[in-house]
Structure formats: C-alpha cells, structure tokens
PDB file of C-alpha atoms in Angstrom:
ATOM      1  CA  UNK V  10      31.361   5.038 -21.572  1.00 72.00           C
ATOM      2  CA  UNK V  11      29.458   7.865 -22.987  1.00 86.00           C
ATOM      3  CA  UNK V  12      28.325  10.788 -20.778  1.00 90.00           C
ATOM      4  CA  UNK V  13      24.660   9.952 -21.548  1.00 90.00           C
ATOM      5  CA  UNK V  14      24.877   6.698 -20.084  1.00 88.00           C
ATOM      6  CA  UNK V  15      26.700   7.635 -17.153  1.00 89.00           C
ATOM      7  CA  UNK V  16      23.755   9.673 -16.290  1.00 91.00           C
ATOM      8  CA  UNK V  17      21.233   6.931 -17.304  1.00 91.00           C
ATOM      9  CA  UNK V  18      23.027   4.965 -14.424  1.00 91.00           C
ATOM     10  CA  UNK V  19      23.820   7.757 -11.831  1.00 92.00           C
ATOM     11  CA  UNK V  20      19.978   8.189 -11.842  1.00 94.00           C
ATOM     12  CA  UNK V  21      19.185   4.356 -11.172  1.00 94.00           C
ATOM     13  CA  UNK V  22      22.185   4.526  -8.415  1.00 94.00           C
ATOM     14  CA  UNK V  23      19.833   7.377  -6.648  1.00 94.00           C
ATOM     15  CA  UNK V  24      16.079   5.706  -7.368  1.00 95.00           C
ATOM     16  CA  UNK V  25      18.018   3.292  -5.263  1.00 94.00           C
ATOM     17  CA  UNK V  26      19.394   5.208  -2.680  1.00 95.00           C
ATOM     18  CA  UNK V  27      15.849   6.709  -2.324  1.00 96.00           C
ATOM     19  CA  UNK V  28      14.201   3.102  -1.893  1.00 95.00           C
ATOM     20  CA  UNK V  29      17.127   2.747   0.548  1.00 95.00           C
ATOM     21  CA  UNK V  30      16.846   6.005   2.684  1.00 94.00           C
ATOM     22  CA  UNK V  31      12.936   5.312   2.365  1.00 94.00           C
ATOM     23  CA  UNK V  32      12.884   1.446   3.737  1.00 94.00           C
ATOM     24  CA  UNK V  33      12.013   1.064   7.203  1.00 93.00           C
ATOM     25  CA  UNK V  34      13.745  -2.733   6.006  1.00 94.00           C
ATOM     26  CA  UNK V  35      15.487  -3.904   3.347  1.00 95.00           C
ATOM     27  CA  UNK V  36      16.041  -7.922   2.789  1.00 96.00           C
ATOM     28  CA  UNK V  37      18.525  -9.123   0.141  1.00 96.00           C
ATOM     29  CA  UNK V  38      17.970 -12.740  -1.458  1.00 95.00           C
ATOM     30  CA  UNK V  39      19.541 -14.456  -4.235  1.00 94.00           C
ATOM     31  CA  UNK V  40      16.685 -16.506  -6.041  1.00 90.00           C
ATOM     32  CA  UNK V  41      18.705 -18.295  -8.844  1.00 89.00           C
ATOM     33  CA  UNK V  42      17.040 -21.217  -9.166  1.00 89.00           C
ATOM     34  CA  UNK V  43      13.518 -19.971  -9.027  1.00 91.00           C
ATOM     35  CA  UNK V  44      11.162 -20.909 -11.061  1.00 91.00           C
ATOM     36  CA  UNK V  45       8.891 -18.044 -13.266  1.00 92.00           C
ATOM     37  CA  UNK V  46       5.699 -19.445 -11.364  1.00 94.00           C
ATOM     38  CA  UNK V  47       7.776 -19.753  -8.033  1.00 93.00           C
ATOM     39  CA  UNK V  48       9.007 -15.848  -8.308  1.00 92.00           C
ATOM     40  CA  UNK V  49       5.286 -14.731  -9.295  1.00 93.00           C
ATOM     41  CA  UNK V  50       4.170 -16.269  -6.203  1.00 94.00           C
ATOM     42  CA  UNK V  51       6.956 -14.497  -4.445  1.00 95.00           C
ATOM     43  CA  UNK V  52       5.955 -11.127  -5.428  1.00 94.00           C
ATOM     44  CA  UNK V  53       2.558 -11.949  -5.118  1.00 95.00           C
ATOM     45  CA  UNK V  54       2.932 -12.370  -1.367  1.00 95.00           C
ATOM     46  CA  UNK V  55       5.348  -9.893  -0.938  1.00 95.00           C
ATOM     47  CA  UNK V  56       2.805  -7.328  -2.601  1.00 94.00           C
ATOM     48  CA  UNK V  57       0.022  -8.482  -0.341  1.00 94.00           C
ATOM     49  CA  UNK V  58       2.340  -7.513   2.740  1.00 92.00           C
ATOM     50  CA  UNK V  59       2.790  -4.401   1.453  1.00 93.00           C
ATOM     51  CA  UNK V  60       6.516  -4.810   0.174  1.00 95.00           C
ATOM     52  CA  UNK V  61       8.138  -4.228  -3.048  1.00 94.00           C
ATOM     53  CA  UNK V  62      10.491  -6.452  -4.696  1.00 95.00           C
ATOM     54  CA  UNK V  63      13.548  -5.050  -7.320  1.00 93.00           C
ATOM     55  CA  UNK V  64      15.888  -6.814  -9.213  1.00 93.00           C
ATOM     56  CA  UNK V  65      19.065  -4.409  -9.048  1.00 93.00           C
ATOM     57  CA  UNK V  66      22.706  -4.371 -10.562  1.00 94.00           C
ATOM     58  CA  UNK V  67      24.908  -5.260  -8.157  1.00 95.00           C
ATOM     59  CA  UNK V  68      27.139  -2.501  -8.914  1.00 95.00           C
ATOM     60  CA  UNK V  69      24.146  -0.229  -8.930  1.00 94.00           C
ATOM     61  CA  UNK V  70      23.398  -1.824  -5.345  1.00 95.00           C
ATOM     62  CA  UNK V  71      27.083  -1.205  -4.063  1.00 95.00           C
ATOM     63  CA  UNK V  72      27.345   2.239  -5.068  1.00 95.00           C
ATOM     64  CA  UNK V  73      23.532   2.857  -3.774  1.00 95.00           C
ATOM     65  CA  UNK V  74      24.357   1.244  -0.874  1.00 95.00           C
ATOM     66  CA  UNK V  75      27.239   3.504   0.033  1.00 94.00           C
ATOM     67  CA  UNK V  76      25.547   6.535  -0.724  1.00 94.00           C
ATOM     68  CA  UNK V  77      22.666   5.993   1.617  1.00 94.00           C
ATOM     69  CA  UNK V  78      25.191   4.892   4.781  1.00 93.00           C
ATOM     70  CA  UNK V  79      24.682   0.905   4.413  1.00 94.00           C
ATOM     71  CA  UNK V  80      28.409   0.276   2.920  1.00 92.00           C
ATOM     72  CA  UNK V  81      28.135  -3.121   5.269  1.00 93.00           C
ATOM     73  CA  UNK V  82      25.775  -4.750   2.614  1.00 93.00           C
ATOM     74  CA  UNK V  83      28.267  -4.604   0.033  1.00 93.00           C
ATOM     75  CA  UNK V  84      29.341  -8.052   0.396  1.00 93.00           C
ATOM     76  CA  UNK V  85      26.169  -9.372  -0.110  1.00 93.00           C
ATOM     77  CA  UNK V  86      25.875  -8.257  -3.160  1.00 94.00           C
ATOM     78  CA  UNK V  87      27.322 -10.802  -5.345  1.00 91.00           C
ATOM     79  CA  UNK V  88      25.392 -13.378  -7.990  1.00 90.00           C
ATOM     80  CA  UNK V  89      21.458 -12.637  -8.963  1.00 89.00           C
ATOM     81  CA  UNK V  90      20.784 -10.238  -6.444  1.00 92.00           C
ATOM     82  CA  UNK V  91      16.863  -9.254  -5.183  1.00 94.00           C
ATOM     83  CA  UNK V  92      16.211  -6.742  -3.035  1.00 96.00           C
ATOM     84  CA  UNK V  93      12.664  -6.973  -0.752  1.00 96.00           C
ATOM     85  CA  UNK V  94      12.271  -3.071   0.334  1.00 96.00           C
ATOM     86  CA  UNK V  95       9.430  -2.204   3.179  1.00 94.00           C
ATOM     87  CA  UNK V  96       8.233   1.343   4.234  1.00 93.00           C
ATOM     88  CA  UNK V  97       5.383   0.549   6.573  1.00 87.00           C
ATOM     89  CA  UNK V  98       5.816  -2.778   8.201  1.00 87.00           C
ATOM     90  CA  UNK V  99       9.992  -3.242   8.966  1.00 89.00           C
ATOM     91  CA  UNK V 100       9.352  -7.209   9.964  1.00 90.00           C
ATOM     92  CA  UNK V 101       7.129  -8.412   6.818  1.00 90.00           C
ATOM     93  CA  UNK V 102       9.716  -8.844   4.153  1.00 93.00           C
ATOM     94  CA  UNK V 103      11.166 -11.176   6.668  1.00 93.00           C
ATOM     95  CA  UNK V 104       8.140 -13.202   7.629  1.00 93.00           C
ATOM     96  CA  UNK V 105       7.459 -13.517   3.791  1.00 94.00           C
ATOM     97  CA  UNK V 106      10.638 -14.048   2.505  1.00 94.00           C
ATOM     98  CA  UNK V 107      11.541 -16.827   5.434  1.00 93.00           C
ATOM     99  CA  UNK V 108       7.861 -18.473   5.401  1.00 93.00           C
ATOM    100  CA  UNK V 109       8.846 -18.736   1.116  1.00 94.00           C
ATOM    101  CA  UNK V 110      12.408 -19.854   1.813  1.00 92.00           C
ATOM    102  CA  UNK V 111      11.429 -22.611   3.823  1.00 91.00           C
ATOM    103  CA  UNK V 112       9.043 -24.088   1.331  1.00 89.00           C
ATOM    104  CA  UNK V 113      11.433 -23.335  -1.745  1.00 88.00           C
ATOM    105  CA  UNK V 114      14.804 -24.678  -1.261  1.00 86.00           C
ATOM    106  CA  UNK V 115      15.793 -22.500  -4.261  1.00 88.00           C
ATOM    107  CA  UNK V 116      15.570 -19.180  -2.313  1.00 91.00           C
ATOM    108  CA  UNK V 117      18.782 -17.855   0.119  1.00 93.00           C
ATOM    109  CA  UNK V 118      17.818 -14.977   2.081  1.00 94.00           C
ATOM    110  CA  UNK V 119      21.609 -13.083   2.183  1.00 95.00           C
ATOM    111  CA  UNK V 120      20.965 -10.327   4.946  1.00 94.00           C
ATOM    112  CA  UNK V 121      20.011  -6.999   4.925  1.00 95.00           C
ATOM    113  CA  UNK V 122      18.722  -4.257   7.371  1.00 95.00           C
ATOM    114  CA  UNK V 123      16.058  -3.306   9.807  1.00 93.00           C
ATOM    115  CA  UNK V 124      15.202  -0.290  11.035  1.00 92.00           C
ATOM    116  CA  UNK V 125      18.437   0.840  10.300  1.00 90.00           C
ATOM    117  CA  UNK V 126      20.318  -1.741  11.993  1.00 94.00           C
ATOM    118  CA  UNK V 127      21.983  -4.560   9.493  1.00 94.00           C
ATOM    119  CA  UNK V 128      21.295  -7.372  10.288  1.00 94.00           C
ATOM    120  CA  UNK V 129      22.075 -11.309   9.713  1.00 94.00           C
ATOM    121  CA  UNK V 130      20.393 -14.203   8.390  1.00 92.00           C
ATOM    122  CA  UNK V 131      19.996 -15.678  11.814  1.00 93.00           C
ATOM    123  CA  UNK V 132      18.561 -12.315  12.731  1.00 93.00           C
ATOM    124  CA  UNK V 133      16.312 -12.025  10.115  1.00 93.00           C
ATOM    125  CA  UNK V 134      14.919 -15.219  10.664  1.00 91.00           C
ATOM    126  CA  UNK V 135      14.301 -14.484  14.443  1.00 90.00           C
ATOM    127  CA  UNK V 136      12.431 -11.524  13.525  1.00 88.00           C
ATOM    128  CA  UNK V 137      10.422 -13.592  11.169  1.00 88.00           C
ATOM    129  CA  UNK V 138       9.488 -15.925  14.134  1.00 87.00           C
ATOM    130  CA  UNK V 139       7.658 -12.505  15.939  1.00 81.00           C
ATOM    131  CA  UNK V 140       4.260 -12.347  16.302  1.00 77.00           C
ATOM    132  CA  UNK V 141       2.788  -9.905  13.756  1.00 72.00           C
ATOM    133  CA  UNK V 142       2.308  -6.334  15.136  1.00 72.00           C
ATOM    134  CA  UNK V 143      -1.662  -7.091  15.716  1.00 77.00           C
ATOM    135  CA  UNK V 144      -1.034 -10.101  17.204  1.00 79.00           C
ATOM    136  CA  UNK V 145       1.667  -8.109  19.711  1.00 79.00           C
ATOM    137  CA  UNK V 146      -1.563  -5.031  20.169  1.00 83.00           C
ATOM    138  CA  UNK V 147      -4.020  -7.929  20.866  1.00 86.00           C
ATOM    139  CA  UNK V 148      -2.000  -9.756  23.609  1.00 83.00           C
ATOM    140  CA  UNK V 149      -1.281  -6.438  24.723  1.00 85.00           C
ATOM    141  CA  UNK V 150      -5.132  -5.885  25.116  1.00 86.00           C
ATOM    142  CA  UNK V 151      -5.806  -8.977  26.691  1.00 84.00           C
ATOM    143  CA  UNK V 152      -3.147  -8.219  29.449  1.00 85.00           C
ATOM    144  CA  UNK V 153      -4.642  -4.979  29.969  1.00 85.00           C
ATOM    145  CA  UNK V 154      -8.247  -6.550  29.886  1.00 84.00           C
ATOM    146  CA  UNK V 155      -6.876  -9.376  32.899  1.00 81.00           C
ATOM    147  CA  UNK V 156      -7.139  -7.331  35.966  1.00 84.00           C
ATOM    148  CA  UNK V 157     -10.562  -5.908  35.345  1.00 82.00           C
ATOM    149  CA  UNK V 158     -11.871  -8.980  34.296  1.00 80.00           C
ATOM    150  CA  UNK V 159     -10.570 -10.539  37.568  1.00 83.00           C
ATOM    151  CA  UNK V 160     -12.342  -8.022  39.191  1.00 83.00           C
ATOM    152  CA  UNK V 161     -15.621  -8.539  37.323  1.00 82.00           C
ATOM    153  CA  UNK V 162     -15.568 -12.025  38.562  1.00 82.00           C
ATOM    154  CA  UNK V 163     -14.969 -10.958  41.892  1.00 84.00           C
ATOM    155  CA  UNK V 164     -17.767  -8.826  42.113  1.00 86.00           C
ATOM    156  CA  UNK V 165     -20.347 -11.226  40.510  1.00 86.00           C
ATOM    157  CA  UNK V 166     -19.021 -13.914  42.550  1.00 84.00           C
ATOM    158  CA  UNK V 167     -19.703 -12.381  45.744  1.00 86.00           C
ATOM    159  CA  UNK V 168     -23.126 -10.859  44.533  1.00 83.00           C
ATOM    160  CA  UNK V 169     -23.963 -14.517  43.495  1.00 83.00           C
ATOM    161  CA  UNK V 170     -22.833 -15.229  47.247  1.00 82.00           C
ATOM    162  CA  UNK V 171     -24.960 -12.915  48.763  1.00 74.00           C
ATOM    163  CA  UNK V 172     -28.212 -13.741  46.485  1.00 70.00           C
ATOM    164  CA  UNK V 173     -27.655 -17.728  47.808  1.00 68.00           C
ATOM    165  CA  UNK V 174     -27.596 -16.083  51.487  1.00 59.00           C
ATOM    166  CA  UNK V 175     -30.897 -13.867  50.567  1.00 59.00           C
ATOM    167  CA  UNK V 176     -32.604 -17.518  49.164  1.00 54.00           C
ATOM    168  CA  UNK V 177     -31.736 -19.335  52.625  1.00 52.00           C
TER     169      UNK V 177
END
C-alpha cells in the first residue's frame, strides 16, 4: 500500500476518532436490507433530532474505536456498519433509531455508547423508552408547582368560607 494512501486513511481513522471523542452517544446499526427511501427517511429523522449519521469502514471503525478508548465496540463492527453520532442530546439517536427499528424490520440496532458508558441493545432500548428531556423539566415543574398550588386552594377555599359566613 502506497504511503499516500496510508495517509488518506490515517486521516479518516482520526475524523473518526474526533466524531468519537466529540459524541455525547454513539449508536451502531446494521441497515442491510434498507431500502433507498427507507434510509432517506432515516436520516431525515435523525437530522431533525439533531444527530448525524456515517457510513464507516469497519476497519476504519476498529482502529477509530481504539484510539478514542471504546476498544469494547469492536465486535460490533462486522457486516454494513452505520454509525448514529450525537453531541447535544446523548438519548435521541436511541429514541430515533428504536422508534425506526420497530417499524422497519430491516434495521438491527448493534450497541454502542452513552455518555461514555457502552452500552447494550437492551440498554439502548430502555433509554429510548425515557421521557424526552422537556418532558423530564416539565414534570419536574409541575412537582415543584404542587405544593403552592395546594396552598392556593387552601387559601381561596377558606376565603370562600369566610365570604359564605359574611352572607349569613
């Protein structure tokens, strides 16, 4: 192999260990099977959530993999390989990827990591069952909300009370 293209694939090997290091999750699928509208739609939704897809050599994805400390994916990376890579949002690749897979028998969702923990299908799949982060921060306001609006109640009940004893 010549020198040039050793470099030419040195430099994909760290574009990759940069999406890697730069993930806050990282979901690997195998979509053989997939259709070309099937895979748009894919992306499509995956782009919406803010997550990119790649297509990557697995050898490219082993050696990547390695380099940026997640040797423990290796194993996945075997037939057409996908990658779904997230920097903001660590659960949507999962809730995108499992909402598609159920839907599209064609679509296996391997592993992958979140947050820096790998993590299993099973896992992955839990994580997709989580409420979404503003569904978590507005349950989280209406618990807060609870007790003062118990005490509201309170208040206006008794004033109510007290207007009915002013009447009589």
């Amino acid at each position: 192999m010549s020198e040039q293209a050793i470099a030419i694939k040195a430099k994909k090997v760290d574009e990759v260990v940069e999406k890697f290091n730069n993930a806050t999750s990282a979901i690997v699928v195998d979509y053989r099977g997939l259709t070309v509208e099937e895979a748009t739609e894919l992306r499509k939704q995956l782009r919406e959530a803010g997550v990119h897809m790649s297509v990557i050599k697995n050898k490219i994805l082993v050696r990547a993999a390695e380099k940026a400390g997640y040797s423990d994916l290796n194993d996945l990376f075997a037939g057409p390989t996908a990658v779904a890579f997230s920097d903001e949002d660590a659960i949507a690749p999962a809730k995108v990827l499992k909402k598609f897979a159920d839907g599209v028998d064609d679509l296996e969702i391997k592993g992958g990591f979140i947050e820096d923990k790998i993590v299993s299908v099973d896992e992955i799949n839990a994580y997709a069952s989580l409420p979404s982060r503003e569904d978590l921060l507005s349950m989280l306001a209406n618990v807060l909300q609870a007790p003062v609006r118990n005490v509201a109640y309170a208040v206006k009940a008794i004033a109510e009370k007290g207007d009915e004893g002013d009447a009589a």
